PDB file of C-alpha atoms in Angstrom:
ATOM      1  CA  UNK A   1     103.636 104.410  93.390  1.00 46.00           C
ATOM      2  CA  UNK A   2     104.153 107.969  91.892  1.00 64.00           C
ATOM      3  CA  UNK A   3     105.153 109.560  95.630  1.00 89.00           C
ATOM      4  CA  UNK A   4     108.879 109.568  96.293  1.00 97.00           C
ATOM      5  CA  UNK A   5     109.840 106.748  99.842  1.00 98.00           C
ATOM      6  CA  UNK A   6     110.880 109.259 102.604  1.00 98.00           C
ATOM      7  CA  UNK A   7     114.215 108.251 104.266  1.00 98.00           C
ATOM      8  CA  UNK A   8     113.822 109.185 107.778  1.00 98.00           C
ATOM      9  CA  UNK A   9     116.310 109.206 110.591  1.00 96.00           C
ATOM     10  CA  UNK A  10     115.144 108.943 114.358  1.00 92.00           C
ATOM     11  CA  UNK A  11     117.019 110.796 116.951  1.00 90.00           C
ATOM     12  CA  UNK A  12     115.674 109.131 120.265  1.00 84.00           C
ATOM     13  CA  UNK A  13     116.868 112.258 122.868  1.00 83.00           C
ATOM     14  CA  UNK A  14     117.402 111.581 126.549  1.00 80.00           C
ATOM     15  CA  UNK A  15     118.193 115.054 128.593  1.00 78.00           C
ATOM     16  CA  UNK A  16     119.662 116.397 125.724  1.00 80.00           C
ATOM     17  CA  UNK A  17     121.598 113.666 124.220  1.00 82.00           C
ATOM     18  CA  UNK A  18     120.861 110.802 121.427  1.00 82.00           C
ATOM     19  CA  UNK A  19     120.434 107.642 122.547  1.00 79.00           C
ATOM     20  CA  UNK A  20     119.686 104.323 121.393  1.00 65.00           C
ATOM     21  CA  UNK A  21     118.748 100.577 123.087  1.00 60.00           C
ATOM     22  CA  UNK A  22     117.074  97.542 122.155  1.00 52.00           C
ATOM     23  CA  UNK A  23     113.321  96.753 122.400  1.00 50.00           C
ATOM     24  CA  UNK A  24     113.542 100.189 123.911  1.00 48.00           C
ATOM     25  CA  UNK A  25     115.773  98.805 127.102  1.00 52.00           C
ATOM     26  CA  UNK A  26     119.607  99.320 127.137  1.00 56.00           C
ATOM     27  CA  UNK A  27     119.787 103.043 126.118  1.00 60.00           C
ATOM     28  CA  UNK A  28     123.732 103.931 125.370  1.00 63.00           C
ATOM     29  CA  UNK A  29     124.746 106.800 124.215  1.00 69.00           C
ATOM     30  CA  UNK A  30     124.922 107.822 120.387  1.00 70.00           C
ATOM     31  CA  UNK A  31     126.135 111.910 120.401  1.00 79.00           C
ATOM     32  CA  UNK A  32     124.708 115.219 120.237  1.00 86.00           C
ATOM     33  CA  UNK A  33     121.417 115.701 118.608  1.00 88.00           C
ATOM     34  CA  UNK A  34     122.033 118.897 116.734  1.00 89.00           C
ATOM     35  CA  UNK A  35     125.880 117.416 115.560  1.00 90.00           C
ATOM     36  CA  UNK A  36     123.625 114.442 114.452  1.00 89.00           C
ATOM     37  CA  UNK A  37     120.905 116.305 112.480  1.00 92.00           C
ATOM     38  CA  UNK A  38     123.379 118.377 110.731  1.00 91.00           C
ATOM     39  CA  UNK A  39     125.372 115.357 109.855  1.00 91.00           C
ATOM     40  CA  UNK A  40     121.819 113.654 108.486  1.00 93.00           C
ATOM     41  CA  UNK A  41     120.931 116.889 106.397  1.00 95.00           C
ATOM     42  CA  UNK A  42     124.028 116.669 104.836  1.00 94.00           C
ATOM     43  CA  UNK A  43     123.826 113.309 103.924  1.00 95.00           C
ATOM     44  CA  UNK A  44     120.533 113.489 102.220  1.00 96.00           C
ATOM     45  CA  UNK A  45     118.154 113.022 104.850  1.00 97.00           C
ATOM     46  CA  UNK A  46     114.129 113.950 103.713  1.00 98.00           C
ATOM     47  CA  UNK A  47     113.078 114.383 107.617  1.00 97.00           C
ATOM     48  CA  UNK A  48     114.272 114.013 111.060  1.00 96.00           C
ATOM     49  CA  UNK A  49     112.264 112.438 113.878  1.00 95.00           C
ATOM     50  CA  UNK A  50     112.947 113.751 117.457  1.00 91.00           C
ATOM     51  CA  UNK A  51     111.345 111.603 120.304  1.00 86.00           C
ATOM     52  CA  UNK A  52     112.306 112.705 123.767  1.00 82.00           C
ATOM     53  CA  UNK A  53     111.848 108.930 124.906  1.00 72.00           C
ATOM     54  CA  UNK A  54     111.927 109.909 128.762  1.00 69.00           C
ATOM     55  CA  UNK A  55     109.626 113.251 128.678  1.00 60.00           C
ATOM     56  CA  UNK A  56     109.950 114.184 132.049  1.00 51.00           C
ATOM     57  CA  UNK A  57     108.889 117.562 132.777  1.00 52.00           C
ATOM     58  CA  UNK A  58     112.953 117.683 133.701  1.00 54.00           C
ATOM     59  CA  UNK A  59     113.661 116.917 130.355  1.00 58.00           C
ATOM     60  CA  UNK A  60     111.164 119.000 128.539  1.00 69.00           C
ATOM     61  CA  UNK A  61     113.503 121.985 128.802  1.00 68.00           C
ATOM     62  CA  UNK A  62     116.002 120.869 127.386  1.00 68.00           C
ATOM     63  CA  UNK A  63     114.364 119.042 124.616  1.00 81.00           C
ATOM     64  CA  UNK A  64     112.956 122.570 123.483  1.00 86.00           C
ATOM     65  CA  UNK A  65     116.129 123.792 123.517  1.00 87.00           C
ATOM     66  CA  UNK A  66     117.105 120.981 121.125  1.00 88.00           C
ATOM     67  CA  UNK A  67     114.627 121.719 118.870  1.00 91.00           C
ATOM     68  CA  UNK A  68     115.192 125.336 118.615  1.00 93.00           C
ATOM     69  CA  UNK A  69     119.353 124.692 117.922  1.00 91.00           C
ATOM     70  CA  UNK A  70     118.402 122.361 115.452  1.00 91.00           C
ATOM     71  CA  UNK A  71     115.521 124.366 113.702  1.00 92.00           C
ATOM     72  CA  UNK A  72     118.000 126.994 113.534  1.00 91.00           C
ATOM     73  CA  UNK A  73     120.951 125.475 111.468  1.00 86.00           C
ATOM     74  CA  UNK A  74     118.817 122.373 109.573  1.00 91.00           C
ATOM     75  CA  UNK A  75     116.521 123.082 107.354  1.00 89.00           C
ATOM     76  CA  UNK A  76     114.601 119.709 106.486  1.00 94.00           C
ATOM     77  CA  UNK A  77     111.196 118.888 107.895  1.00 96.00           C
ATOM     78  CA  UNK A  78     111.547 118.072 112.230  1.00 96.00           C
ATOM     79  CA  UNK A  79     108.533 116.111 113.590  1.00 97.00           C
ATOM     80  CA  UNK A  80     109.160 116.139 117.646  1.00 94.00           C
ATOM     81  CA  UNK A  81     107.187 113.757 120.480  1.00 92.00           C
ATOM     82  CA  UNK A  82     107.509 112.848 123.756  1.00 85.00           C
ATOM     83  CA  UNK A  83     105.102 114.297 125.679  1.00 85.00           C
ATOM     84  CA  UNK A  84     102.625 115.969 123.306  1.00 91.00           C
ATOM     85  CA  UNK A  85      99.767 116.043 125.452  1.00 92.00           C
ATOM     86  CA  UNK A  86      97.665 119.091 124.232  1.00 95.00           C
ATOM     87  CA  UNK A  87      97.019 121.858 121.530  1.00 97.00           C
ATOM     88  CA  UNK A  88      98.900 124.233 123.721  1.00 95.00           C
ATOM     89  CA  UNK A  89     102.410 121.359 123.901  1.00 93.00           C
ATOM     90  CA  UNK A  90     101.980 121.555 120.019  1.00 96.00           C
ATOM     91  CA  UNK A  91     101.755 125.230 119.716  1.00 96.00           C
ATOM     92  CA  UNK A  92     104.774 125.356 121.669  1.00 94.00           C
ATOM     93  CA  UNK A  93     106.974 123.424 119.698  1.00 94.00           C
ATOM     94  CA  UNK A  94     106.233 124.576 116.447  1.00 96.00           C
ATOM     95  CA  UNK A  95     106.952 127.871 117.638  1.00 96.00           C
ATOM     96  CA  UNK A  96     110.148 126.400 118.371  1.00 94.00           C
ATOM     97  CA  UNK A  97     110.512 125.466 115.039  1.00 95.00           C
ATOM     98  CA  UNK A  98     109.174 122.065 114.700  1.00 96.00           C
ATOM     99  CA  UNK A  99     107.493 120.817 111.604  1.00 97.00           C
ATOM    100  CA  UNK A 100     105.404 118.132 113.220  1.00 97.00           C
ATOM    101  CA  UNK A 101     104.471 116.971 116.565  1.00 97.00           C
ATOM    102  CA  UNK A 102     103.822 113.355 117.035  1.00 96.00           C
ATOM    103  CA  UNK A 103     101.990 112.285 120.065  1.00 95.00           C
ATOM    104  CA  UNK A 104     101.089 108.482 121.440  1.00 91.00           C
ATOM    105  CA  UNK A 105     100.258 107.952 124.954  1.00 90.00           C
ATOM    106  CA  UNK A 106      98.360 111.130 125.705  1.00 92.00           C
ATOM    107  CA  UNK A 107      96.318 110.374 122.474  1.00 96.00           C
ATOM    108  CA  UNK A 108      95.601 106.650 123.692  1.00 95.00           C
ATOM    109  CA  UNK A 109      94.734 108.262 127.227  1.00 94.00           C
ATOM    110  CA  UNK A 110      92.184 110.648 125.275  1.00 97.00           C
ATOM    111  CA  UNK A 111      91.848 110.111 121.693  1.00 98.00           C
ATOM    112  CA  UNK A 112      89.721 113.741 121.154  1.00 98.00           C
ATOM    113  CA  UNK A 113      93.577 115.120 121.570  1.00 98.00           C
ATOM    114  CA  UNK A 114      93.559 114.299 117.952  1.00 98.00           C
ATOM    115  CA  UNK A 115      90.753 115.809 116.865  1.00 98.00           C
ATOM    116  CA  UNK A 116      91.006 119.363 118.599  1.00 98.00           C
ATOM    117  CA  UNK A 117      95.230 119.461 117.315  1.00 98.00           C
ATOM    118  CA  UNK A 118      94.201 118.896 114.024  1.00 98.00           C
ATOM    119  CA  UNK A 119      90.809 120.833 114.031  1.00 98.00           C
ATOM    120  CA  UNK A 120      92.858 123.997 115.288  1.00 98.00           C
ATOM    121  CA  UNK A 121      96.673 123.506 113.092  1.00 98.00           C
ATOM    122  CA  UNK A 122      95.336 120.918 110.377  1.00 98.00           C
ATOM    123  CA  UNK A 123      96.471 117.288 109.858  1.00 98.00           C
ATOM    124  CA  UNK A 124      99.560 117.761 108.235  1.00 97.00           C
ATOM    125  CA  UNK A 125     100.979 118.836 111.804  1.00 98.00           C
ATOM    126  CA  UNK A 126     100.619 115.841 113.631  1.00 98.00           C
ATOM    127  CA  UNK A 127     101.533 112.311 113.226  1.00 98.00           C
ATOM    128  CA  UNK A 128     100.477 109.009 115.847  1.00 98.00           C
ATOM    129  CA  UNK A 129     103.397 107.310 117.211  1.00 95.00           C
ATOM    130  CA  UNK A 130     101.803 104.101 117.100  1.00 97.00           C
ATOM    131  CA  UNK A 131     104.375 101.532 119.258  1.00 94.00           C
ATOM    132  CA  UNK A 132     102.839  97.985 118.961  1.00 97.00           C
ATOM    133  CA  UNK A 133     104.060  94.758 119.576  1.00 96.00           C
ATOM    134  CA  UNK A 134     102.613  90.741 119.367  1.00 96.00           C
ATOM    135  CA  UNK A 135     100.162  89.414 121.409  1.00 94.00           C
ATOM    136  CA  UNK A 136      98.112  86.547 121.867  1.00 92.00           C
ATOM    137  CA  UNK A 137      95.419  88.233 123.657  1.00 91.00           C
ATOM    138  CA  UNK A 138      91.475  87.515 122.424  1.00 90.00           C
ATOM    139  CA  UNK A 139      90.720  90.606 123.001  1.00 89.00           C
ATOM    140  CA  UNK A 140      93.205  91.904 120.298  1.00 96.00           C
ATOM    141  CA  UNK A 141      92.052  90.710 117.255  1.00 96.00           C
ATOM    142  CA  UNK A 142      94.520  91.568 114.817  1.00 97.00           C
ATOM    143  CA  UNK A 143      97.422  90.247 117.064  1.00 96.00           C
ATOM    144  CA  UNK A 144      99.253  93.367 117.755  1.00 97.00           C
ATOM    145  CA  UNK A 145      98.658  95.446 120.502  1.00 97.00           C
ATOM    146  CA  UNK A 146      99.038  99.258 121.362  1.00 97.00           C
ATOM    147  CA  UNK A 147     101.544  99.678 123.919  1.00 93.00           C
ATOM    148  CA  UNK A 148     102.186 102.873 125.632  1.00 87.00           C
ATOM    149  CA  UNK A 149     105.487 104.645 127.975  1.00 76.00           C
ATOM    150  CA  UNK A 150     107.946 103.786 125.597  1.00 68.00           C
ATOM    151  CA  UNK A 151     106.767  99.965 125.118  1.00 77.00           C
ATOM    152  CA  UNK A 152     106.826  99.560 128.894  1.00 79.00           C
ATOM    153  CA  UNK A 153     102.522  99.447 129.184  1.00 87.00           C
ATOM    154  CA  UNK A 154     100.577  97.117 127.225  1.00 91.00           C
ATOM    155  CA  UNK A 155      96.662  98.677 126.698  1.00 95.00           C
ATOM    156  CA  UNK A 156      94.996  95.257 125.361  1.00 95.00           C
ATOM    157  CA  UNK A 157      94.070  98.353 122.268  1.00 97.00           C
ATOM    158  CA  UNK A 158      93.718  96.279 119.184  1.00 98.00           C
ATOM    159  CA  UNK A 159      96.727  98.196 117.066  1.00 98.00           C
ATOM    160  CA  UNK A 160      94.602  98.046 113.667  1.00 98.00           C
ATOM    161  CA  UNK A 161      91.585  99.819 115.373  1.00 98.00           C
ATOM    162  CA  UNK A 162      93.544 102.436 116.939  1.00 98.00           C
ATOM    163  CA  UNK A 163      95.402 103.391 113.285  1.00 98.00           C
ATOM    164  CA  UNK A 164      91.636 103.438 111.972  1.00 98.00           C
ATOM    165  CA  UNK A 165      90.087 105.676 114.363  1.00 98.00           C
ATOM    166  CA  UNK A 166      93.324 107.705 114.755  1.00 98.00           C
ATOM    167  CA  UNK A 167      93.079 107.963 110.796  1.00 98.00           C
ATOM    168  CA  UNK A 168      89.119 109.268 111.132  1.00 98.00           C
ATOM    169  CA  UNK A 169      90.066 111.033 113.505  1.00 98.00           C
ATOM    170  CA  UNK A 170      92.084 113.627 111.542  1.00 97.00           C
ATOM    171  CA  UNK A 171      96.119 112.275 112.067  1.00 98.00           C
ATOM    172  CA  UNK A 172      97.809 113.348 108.900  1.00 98.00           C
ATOM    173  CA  UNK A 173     100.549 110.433 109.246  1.00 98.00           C
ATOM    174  CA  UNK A 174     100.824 107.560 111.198  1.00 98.00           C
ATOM    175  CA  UNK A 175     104.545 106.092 112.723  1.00 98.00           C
ATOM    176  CA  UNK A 176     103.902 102.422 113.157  1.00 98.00           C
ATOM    177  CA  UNK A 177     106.894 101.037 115.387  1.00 95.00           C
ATOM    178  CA  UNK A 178     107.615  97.526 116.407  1.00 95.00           C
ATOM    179  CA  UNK A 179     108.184  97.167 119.828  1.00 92.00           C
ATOM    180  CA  UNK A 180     109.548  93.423 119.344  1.00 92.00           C
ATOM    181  CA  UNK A 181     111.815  94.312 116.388  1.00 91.00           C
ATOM    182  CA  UNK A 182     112.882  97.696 117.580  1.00 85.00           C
ATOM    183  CA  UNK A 183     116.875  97.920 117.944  1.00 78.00           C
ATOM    184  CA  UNK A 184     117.335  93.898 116.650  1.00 83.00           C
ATOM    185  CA  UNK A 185     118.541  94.906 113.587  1.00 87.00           C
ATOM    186  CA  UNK A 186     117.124  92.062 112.131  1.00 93.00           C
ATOM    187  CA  UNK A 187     114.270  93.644 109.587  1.00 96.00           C
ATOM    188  CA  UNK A 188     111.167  95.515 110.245  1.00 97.00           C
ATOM    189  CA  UNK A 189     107.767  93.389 110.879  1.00 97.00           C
ATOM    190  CA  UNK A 190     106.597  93.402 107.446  1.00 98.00           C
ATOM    191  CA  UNK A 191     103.101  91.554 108.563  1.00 97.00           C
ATOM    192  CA  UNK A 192     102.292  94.479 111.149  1.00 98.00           C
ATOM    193  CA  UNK A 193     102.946  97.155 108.068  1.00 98.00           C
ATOM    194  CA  UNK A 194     101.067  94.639 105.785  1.00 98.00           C
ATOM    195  CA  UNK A 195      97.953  95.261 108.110  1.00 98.00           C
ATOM    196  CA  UNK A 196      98.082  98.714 109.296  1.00 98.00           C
ATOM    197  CA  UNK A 197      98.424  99.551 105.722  1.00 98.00           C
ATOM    198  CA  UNK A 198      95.135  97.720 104.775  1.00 98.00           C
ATOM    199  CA  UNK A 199      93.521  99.372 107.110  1.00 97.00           C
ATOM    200  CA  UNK A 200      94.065 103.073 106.526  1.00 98.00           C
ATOM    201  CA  UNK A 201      94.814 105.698 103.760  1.00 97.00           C
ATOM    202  CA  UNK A 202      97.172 108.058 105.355  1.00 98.00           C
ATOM    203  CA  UNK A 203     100.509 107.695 104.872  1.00 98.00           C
ATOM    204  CA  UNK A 204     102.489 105.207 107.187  1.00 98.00           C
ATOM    205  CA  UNK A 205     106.264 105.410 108.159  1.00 98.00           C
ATOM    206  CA  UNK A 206     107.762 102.022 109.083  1.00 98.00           C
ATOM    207  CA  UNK A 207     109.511 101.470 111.871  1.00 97.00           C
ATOM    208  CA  UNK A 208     112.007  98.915 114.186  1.00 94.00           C
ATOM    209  CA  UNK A 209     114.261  96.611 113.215  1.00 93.00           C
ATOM    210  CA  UNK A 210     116.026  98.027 110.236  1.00 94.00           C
ATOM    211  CA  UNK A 211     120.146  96.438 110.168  1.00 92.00           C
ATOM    212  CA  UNK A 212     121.109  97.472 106.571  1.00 95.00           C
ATOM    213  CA  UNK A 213     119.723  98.715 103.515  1.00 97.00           C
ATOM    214  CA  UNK A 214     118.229  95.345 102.079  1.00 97.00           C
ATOM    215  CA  UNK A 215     115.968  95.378 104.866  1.00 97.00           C
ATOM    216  CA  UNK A 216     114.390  98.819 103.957  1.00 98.00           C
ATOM    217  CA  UNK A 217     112.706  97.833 100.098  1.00 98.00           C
ATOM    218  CA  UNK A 218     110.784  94.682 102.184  1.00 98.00           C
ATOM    219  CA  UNK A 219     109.020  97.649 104.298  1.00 98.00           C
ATOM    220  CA  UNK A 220     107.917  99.947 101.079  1.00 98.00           C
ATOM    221  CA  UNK A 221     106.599  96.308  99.382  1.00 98.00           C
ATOM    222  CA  UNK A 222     104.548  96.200 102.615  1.00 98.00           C
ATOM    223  CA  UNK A 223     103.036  99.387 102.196  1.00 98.00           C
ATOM    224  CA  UNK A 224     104.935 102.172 104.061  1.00 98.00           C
ATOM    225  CA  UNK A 225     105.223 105.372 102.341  1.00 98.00           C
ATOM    226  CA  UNK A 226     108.247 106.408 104.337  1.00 98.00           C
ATOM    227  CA  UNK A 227     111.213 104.339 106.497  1.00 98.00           C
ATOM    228  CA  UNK A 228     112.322 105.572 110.107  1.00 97.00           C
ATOM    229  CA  UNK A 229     115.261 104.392 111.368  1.00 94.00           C
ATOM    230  CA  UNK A 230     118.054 104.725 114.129  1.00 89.00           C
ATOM    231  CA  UNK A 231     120.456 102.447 114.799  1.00 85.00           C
ATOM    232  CA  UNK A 232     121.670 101.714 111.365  1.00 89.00           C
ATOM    233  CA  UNK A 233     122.242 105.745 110.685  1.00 90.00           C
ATOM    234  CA  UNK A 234     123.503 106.308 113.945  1.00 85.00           C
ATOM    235  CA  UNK A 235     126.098 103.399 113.988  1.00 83.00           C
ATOM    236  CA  UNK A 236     126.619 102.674 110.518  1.00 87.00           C
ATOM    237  CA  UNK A 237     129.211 104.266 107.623  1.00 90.00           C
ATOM    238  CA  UNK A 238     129.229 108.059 107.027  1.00 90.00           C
ATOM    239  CA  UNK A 239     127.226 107.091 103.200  1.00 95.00           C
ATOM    240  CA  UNK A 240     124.355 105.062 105.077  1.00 96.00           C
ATOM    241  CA  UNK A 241     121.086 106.976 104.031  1.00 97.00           C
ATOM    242  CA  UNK A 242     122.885 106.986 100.492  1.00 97.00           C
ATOM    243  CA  UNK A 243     122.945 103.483 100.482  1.00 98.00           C
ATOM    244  CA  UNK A 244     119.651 102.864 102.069  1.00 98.00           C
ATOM    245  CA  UNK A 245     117.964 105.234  99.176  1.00 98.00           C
ATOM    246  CA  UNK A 246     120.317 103.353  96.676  1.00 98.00           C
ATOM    247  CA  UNK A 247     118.031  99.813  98.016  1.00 98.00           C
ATOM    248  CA  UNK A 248     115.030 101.404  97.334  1.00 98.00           C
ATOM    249  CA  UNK A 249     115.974 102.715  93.757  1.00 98.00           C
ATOM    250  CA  UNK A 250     117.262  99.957  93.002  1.00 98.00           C
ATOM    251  CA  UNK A 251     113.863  97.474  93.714  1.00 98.00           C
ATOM    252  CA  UNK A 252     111.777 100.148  91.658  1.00 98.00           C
ATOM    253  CA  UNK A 253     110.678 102.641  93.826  1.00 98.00           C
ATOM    254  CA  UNK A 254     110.914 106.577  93.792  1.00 97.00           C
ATOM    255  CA  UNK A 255     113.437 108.520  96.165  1.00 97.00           C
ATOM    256  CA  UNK A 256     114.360 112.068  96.827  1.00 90.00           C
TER     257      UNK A 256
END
């Protein structure tokens, strides 16, 4: 693997503010996102992930507002979702200085969204936020099923499928989170990143369940070209992404 592992954190913004929960229930309160990001560039961050994880049309406001602060003072690549819904949503916050939009529920709702983004900015623009968790459902053959809402909505939408036709479809990176391992702490569902990444070319960021910086090397084995996390930045010592890019050196693979 010649490409350097991205080191990602995720800011997960709630009118204006970070927060974080478990198995996306239990939000509490982890600081201002602009204090954060600058804190995260200076640390060695590669990217920063924005997800306004309520995306009320209350909140929208203020989660442009976020983005434009942030654009202003940090200069490292800012993907932004939470309801990206249309060519116009994505045009907006890119003006605002975003990098990337990610989208997932509006592109589940009508999967041409993906096409007609990426037909008019190009694929490098926008990324699925694919949120999937276990199931034992027939219907799902691969065992892990698209959720939607923030994990609140199961779809009975095989997860693998979706990441292939997303991936046809034109998305230039996919975020594959685990709904069941998200906030645990306990290691990210190395069998889900196993599959995804079997299934499709374009680069995958892992996702859910990373503790501390052991559990990061497992997810680049699996196949993910870059490693999202939140809780262990947000709550962890000042040297964290250090130490979680030290993990990945160290089992053999390439970091910024």
């Amino acid at each position: 693997m010649s490409v350097a592992i991205r080191v990602i954190p995720c800011l997960d913004v709630d009118a204006g503010r970070v927060v974080k929960g478990v198995n996306f229930e239990g939000l509490r309160d982890a600081g201002d996102p602009v204090e954060l990001a600058h804190r995260y560039d200076r640390a060695g961050a590669d990217e920063l992930t924005f997800l306004d994880v309520t995306a009320s049309s209350g909140n929208r406001e203020t989660t442009f507002d976020v983005v434009a602060r942030t654009a202003e003072e940090v200069f490292i690549p800012l993907t932004v979702g939470g309801g990206v819904r249309s060519v116009a949503d994505v045009d907006r916050l890119l003006r605002f200085g975003a990098d990337k939009a990610s989208i997932n529920t509006a592109a589940v709702v009508r999967p041409e969204v993906i096409d007609e983004i990426t037909n008019h900015f190009g694929s490098q623009v926008l990324v699925l936020s694919l949120d999937a968790r276990r199931t034992a459902e027939s219907s799902v053959p691969s065992g892990f099923e698209v959720t939607t809402h923030g994990g609140r909505q199961g779809t009975g939408i095989d997860a693998v499928q979706w990441a292939k036709e997303a991936a046809d479809r034109g998305v230039g990176e996919i975020l594959l989170n685990s709904i069941d391992a998200d906030g645990t702490k306990e290691g990210f569902d190395l069998e889900m990143i196993r599959t995804v990444r079997a299934a499709v070319q374009v680069p995958l960021i892992a996702s859910g369940g990373a503790g501390k910086p052991e559990h990061f090397p497992p997810a680049v084995a699996a196949g993910a070209d870059a490693v999202l996390a939140a809780s262990v930045f947000h709550f962890g010592p000042d040297d964290a992404i250090a130490q979680v890019k030290n993990a990945i050196r160290a089992a053999g693979y390439p970091v910024r």
